[in-house]
Amino acid sequence: EAGVAQSPRYKIIEKRQSVAFWCNPISGHATLYWYQQILGQGPKLLIQFQNNGVVDDSQLPKDRFSAERLKGVDSTLKIQPAKLEDSAVYLCASSPTGGGTEAFFGQGTRLTVV
Amino acid sequence: GENVEQHPSTLSVQEGDSAVIKCTYSDSASNYFPWYKQELGKGPQLIIDIRSNVGEKKDQRIAVTLNKTAKHFSLHITETQPEDSAVYFCAADPSYGKLTFGQGTILTVHP
């Protein structure tokens, strides 16, 4: 079974530029998550989708971050404009259903804002 | 919201020794507690999980215990091997998928 696919693996941008990350979850998984992992910390949930609807985006900085899940499958996370403090690894995860089940993580996209 | 505290932040053991990592959580509604292992440059991978109706679960060299009254849970790794070296995260889920992670423990197993 193919895992969660993310691209790109690495991205370096200047502050105030925009950037987008892509995620393809495991086939058939209804729930998709985006997490932000700052160096030396645990992942922090940014947004959770159930199919193509948003379940929780309470920790998403909506003035600069946006996310969508196309047709309940692939998802993109965008940052515009980027700040230095956005430097982190952005992890996508998926699970068959919502809570109480294993979340499968992709390898992540390491973003460096200079 | 949920808050998860994890200790210690670093743990160094000799090969063959046991390692114990402890976590506490704040939200009594949490009822699913997974443990993830993260190797350098990779995403977290589930190694074991426990639900609130179970006090202990074991899978070969790995075990997890849960005390719902005290709101703490622990990971136990026995007979550690160098390949167990990684960052370990505990997490708590109040049943709707909003995992809150601890700060992580860097485990180093010396040959």
CSV table of C-alpha atoms in Angstrom, one decimal:
chain,number,residue,atom,x,y,z
A,1,GLU,CA,0.0,0.0,0.0
A,2,ALA,CA,1.4,3.4,-1.0
A,3,GLY,CA,2.0,5.8,1.9
A,4,VAL,CA,1.2,9.5,2.2
A,5,ALA,CA,3.0,11.4,-0.5
A,6,GLN,CA,4.2,15.0,-0.1
A,7,SER,CA,6.1,17.4,-2.3
A,8,PRO,CA,8.4,19.2,-2.5
A,9,ARG,CA,10.7,17.7,0.1
A,10,TYR,CA,12.6,20.9,0.6
A,11,LYS,CA,11.8,24.6,-0.1
A,12,ILE,CA,13.8,27.7,0.6
A,13,ILE,CA,12.1,31.1,0.1
A,14,GLU,CA,12.6,34.7,1.1
A,15,LYS,CA,10.2,36.3,3.6
A,16,ARG,CA,7.1,37.8,2.1
A,17,GLN,CA,7.1,35.3,-0.7
A,18,SER,CA,4.5,32.7,-1.2
A,19,VAL,CA,4.8,28.9,-1.1
A,20,ALA,CA,2.5,25.9,-1.6
A,21,PHE,CA,2.8,22.3,-0.4
A,22,TRP,CA,1.0,19.3,-1.9
A,23,CYS,CA,-0.2,16.1,-0.2
A,24,ASN,CA,-1.7,12.9,-1.6
A,25,PRO,CA,-3.2,10.8,1.2
A,26,ILE,CA,-3.5,7.0,1.4
A,27,SER,CA,-6.2,5.9,-1.0
A,28,GLY,CA,-9.6,5.6,0.7
A,29,HIS,CA,-8.6,7.7,3.8
A,30,ALA,CA,-11.4,10.1,4.6
A,31,THR,CA,-9.5,12.2,7.1
A,32,LEU,CA,-6.5,14.4,6.2
A,33,TYR,CA,-4.4,16.5,8.5
A,34,TRP,CA,-1.7,19.2,8.1
A,35,TYR,CA,0.8,19.6,11.0
A,36,GLN,CA,3.5,22.1,11.5
A,37,GLN,CA,6.6,20.8,13.3
A,38,ILE,CA,9.1,23.4,14.4
A,39,LEU,CA,12.6,22.1,15.1
A,40,GLY,CA,12.8,20.5,18.5
A,41,GLN,CA,9.1,20.4,19.1
A,42,GLY,CA,6.2,18.0,18.5
A,43,PRO,CA,3.9,18.4,15.6
A,44,LYS,CA,1.1,20.9,15.9
A,45,LEU,CA,-2.2,20.5,14.1
A,46,LEU,CA,-3.0,23.3,11.6
A,47,ILE,CA,-6.1,21.9,9.9
A,48,GLN,CA,-8.1,18.7,9.7
A,49,PHE,CA,-10.3,17.7,6.8
A,50,GLN,CA,-13.0,15.1,6.7
A,51,ASN,CA,-13.5,14.2,3.0
A,52,ASN,CA,-13.5,17.7,1.5
A,53,GLY,CA,-14.9,19.6,4.5
A,54,VAL,CA,-12.9,21.4,7.2
A,55,VAL,CA,-13.4,19.8,10.7
A,56,ASP,CA,-10.9,21.9,12.6
A,57,ASP,CA,-8.8,24.9,11.6
A,58,SER,CA,-8.6,26.6,15.0
A,59,GLN,CA,-4.8,26.7,15.0
A,60,LEU,CA,-4.4,27.8,11.3
A,61,PRO,CA,-3.1,31.4,11.0
A,62,LYS,CA,-5.8,32.3,8.5
A,63,ASP,CA,-4.3,35.7,7.7
A,64,ARG,CA,-1.5,34.0,5.9
A,65,PHE,CA,-2.2,30.3,5.7
A,66,SER,CA,-4.9,28.6,3.5
A,67,ALA,CA,-5.6,25.0,2.7
A,68,GLU,CA,-8.0,23.1,0.5
A,69,ARG,CA,-8.7,19.5,-0.2
A,70,LEU,CA,-9.7,18.9,-3.8
A,71,LYS,CA,-12.6,16.4,-4.4
A,72,GLY,CA,-11.9,14.9,-1.0
A,73,VAL,CA,-8.5,13.5,-2.1
A,74,ASP,CA,-5.4,15.6,-2.6
A,75,SER,CA,-4.7,18.7,-0.5
A,76,THR,CA,-2.6,21.8,-0.8
A,77,LEU,CA,-1.4,24.1,2.0
A,78,LYS,CA,-0.4,27.7,1.0
A,79,ILE,CA,1.5,30.4,2.9
A,80,GLN,CA,1.3,33.9,1.7
A,81,PRO,CA,3.2,36.0,2.7
A,82,ALA,CA,5.8,33.9,4.5
A,83,LYS,CA,7.5,35.0,7.7
A,84,LEU,CA,10.7,33.9,9.2
A,85,GLU,CA,8.9,32.0,12.0
A,86,ASP,CA,7.1,29.8,9.4
A,87,SER,CA,10.4,27.9,9.0
A,88,ALA,CA,9.4,24.4,9.9
A,89,VAL,CA,8.6,20.9,8.6
A,90,TYR,CA,5.0,20.7,7.3
A,91,LEU,CA,3.6,17.2,7.7
A,92,CYS,CA,0.6,15.7,6.0
A,93,ALA,CA,-1.2,12.8,7.6
A,94,SER,CA,-4.2,10.7,6.8
A,95,SER,CA,-6.4,8.2,8.6
A,96,PRO,CA,-9.3,6.0,7.5
A,97,THR,CA,-11.8,7.8,9.8
A,98,GLY,CA,-11.6,10.5,12.3
A,99,GLY,CA,-10.4,10.2,15.9
A,100,GLY,CA,-9.2,7.1,17.7
A,101,THR,CA,-7.4,5.6,14.7
A,102,GLU,CA,-3.8,5.6,13.5
A,103,ALA,CA,-2.7,8.6,11.6
A,104,PHE,CA,-0.2,7.8,8.8
A,105,PHE,CA,2.3,10.6,8.2
A,106,GLY,CA,4.2,11.6,5.1
A,107,GLN,CA,7.9,12.5,5.1
A,108,GLY,CA,7.1,16.2,5.3
A,109,THR,CA,8.3,19.3,3.5
A,110,ARG,CA,11.1,21.2,5.2
A,111,LEU,CA,10.5,25.0,4.7
A,112,THR,CA,13.2,27.5,5.3
A,113,VAL,CA,12.3,31.2,5.2
A,114,VAL,CA,15.3,33.5,4.8
B,1,GLY,CA,-7.7,22.5,24.8
B,2,GLU,CA,-5.6,19.5,25.5
B,3,ASN,CA,-2.0,19.9,26.8
B,4,VAL,CA,0.5,17.1,26.8
B,5,GLU,CA,3.7,17.2,28.8
B,6,GLN,CA,6.5,14.7,28.1
B,7,HIS,CA,9.6,13.8,30.1
B,8,PRO,CA,12.5,13.4,29.8
B,9,SER,CA,13.5,15.5,26.8
B,10,THR,CA,16.6,13.4,26.3
B,11,LEU,CA,17.4,9.8,27.4
B,12,SER,CA,20.7,8.0,27.0
B,13,VAL,CA,20.9,4.2,27.7
B,14,GLN,CA,23.2,1.3,27.1
B,15,GLU,CA,22.2,-1.4,24.7
B,16,GLY,CA,20.1,-4.0,26.5
B,17,ASP,CA,18.9,-1.6,29.1
B,18,SER,CA,15.3,-0.5,29.5
B,19,ALA,CA,14.0,3.0,28.6
B,20,VAL,CA,10.9,4.7,30.1
B,21,ILE,CA,9.2,7.9,28.8
B,22,LYS,CA,6.4,9.5,30.6
B,23,CYS,CA,3.5,11.8,29.6
B,24,THR,CA,0.7,13.6,31.3
B,25,TYR,CA,-2.4,15.1,29.7
B,26,SER,CA,-5.0,17.6,30.8
B,27,ASP,CA,-8.2,16.8,29.0
B,28,SER,CA,-10.2,14.1,30.7
B,29,ALA,CA,-12.1,13.6,27.4
B,30,SER,CA,-9.0,12.2,25.7
B,31,ASN,CA,-9.4,8.4,25.2
B,32,TYR,CA,-6.8,7.5,22.6
B,33,PHE,CA,-3.1,7.7,23.3
B,34,PRO,CA,-0.6,6.8,20.4
B,35,TRP,CA,3.2,6.8,20.6
B,36,TYR,CA,5.1,7.7,17.5
B,37,LYS,CA,8.8,7.2,16.6
B,38,GLN,CA,10.4,9.8,14.3
B,39,GLU,CA,13.8,9.1,12.6
B,40,LEU,CA,15.8,11.9,11.1
B,41,GLY,CA,14.3,13.2,7.9
B,42,LYS,CA,11.2,11.1,8.2
B,43,GLY,CA,7.6,11.6,9.3
B,44,PRO,CA,6.4,10.1,12.6
B,45,GLN,CA,5.5,6.4,12.6
B,46,LEU,CA,3.1,4.8,15.0
B,47,ILE,CA,4.8,2.2,17.2
B,48,ILE,CA,2.0,1.4,19.7
B,49,ASP,CA,-1.3,2.9,20.9
B,50,ILE,CA,-3.7,2.4,23.8
B,51,ARG,CA,-7.3,3.3,24.4
B,52,SER,CA,-8.8,4.4,27.6
B,53,ASN,CA,-10.6,1.2,28.3
B,54,VAL,CA,-7.3,-0.6,28.6
B,55,GLY,CA,-4.7,-0.1,31.3
B,56,GLU,CA,-1.7,-1.8,29.6
B,57,LYS,CA,-0.7,-3.0,26.2
B,58,LYS,CA,2.4,-4.9,25.0
B,59,ASP,CA,3.9,-5.6,21.6
B,60,GLN,CA,7.2,-7.5,21.8
B,61,ARG,CA,9.8,-5.2,23.4
B,62,ILE,CA,7.4,-2.2,23.7
B,63,ALA,CA,4.7,-1.7,26.3
B,64,VAL,CA,2.4,1.2,27.2
B,65,THR,CA,0.6,1.8,30.5
B,66,LEU,CA,-2.3,4.2,31.1
B,67,ASN,CA,-3.6,5.7,34.3
B,68,LYS,CA,-6.7,7.6,33.5
B,69,THR,CA,-7.3,8.7,37.1
B,70,ALA,CA,-3.9,10.4,37.3
B,71,LYS,CA,-4.0,11.4,33.6
B,72,HIS,CA,-0.6,9.9,32.7
B,73,PHE,CA,0.7,7.3,30.4
B,74,SER,CA,4.1,5.8,29.8
B,75,LEU,CA,6.2,4.0,27.1
B,76,HIS,CA,8.5,1.2,28.1
B,77,ILE,CA,11.1,-0.2,25.8
B,78,THR,CA,13.0,-3.3,27.0
B,79,GLU,CA,16.2,-4.8,25.7
B,80,THR,CA,17.0,-1.6,23.8
B,81,GLN,CA,18.9,-1.8,20.6
B,82,PRO,CA,20.9,0.9,18.7
B,83,GLU,CA,18.1,1.0,16.0
B,84,ASP,CA,15.7,2.2,18.7
B,85,SER,CA,17.6,5.5,18.7
B,86,ALA,CA,15.2,8.2,17.5
B,87,VAL,CA,12.8,10.9,18.7
B,88,TYR,CA,9.7,9.5,20.5
B,89,PHE,CA,6.4,11.4,20.8
B,90,CYS,CA,3.4,10.7,22.9
B,91,ALA,CA,0.0,12.2,21.9
B,92,ALA,CA,-3.5,12.4,23.2
B,93,ASP,CA,-6.8,12.4,21.2
B,94,PRO,CA,-10.2,13.4,22.6
B,95,SER,CA,-11.8,11.0,20.0
B,96,TYR,CA,-12.3,13.3,17.1
B,97,GLY,CA,-8.8,13.2,15.6
B,98,LYS,CA,-7.2,16.3,17.0
B,99,LEU,CA,-4.0,14.8,18.2
B,100,THR,CA,-2.0,16.9,20.6
B,101,PHE,CA,1.7,15.9,20.8
B,102,GLY,CA,4.2,16.1,23.6
B,103,GLN,CA,7.5,17.8,23.1
B,104,GLY,CA,9.4,14.7,22.2
B,105,THR,CA,12.2,12.6,23.8
B,106,ILE,CA,15.5,12.0,22.0
B,107,LEU,CA,16.5,8.4,22.8
B,108,THR,CA,20.1,7.4,22.3
B,109,VAL,CA,21.1,3.8,22.7
B,110,HIS,CA,24.8,3.3,23.0
B,111,PRO,CA,26.3,0.0,21.7
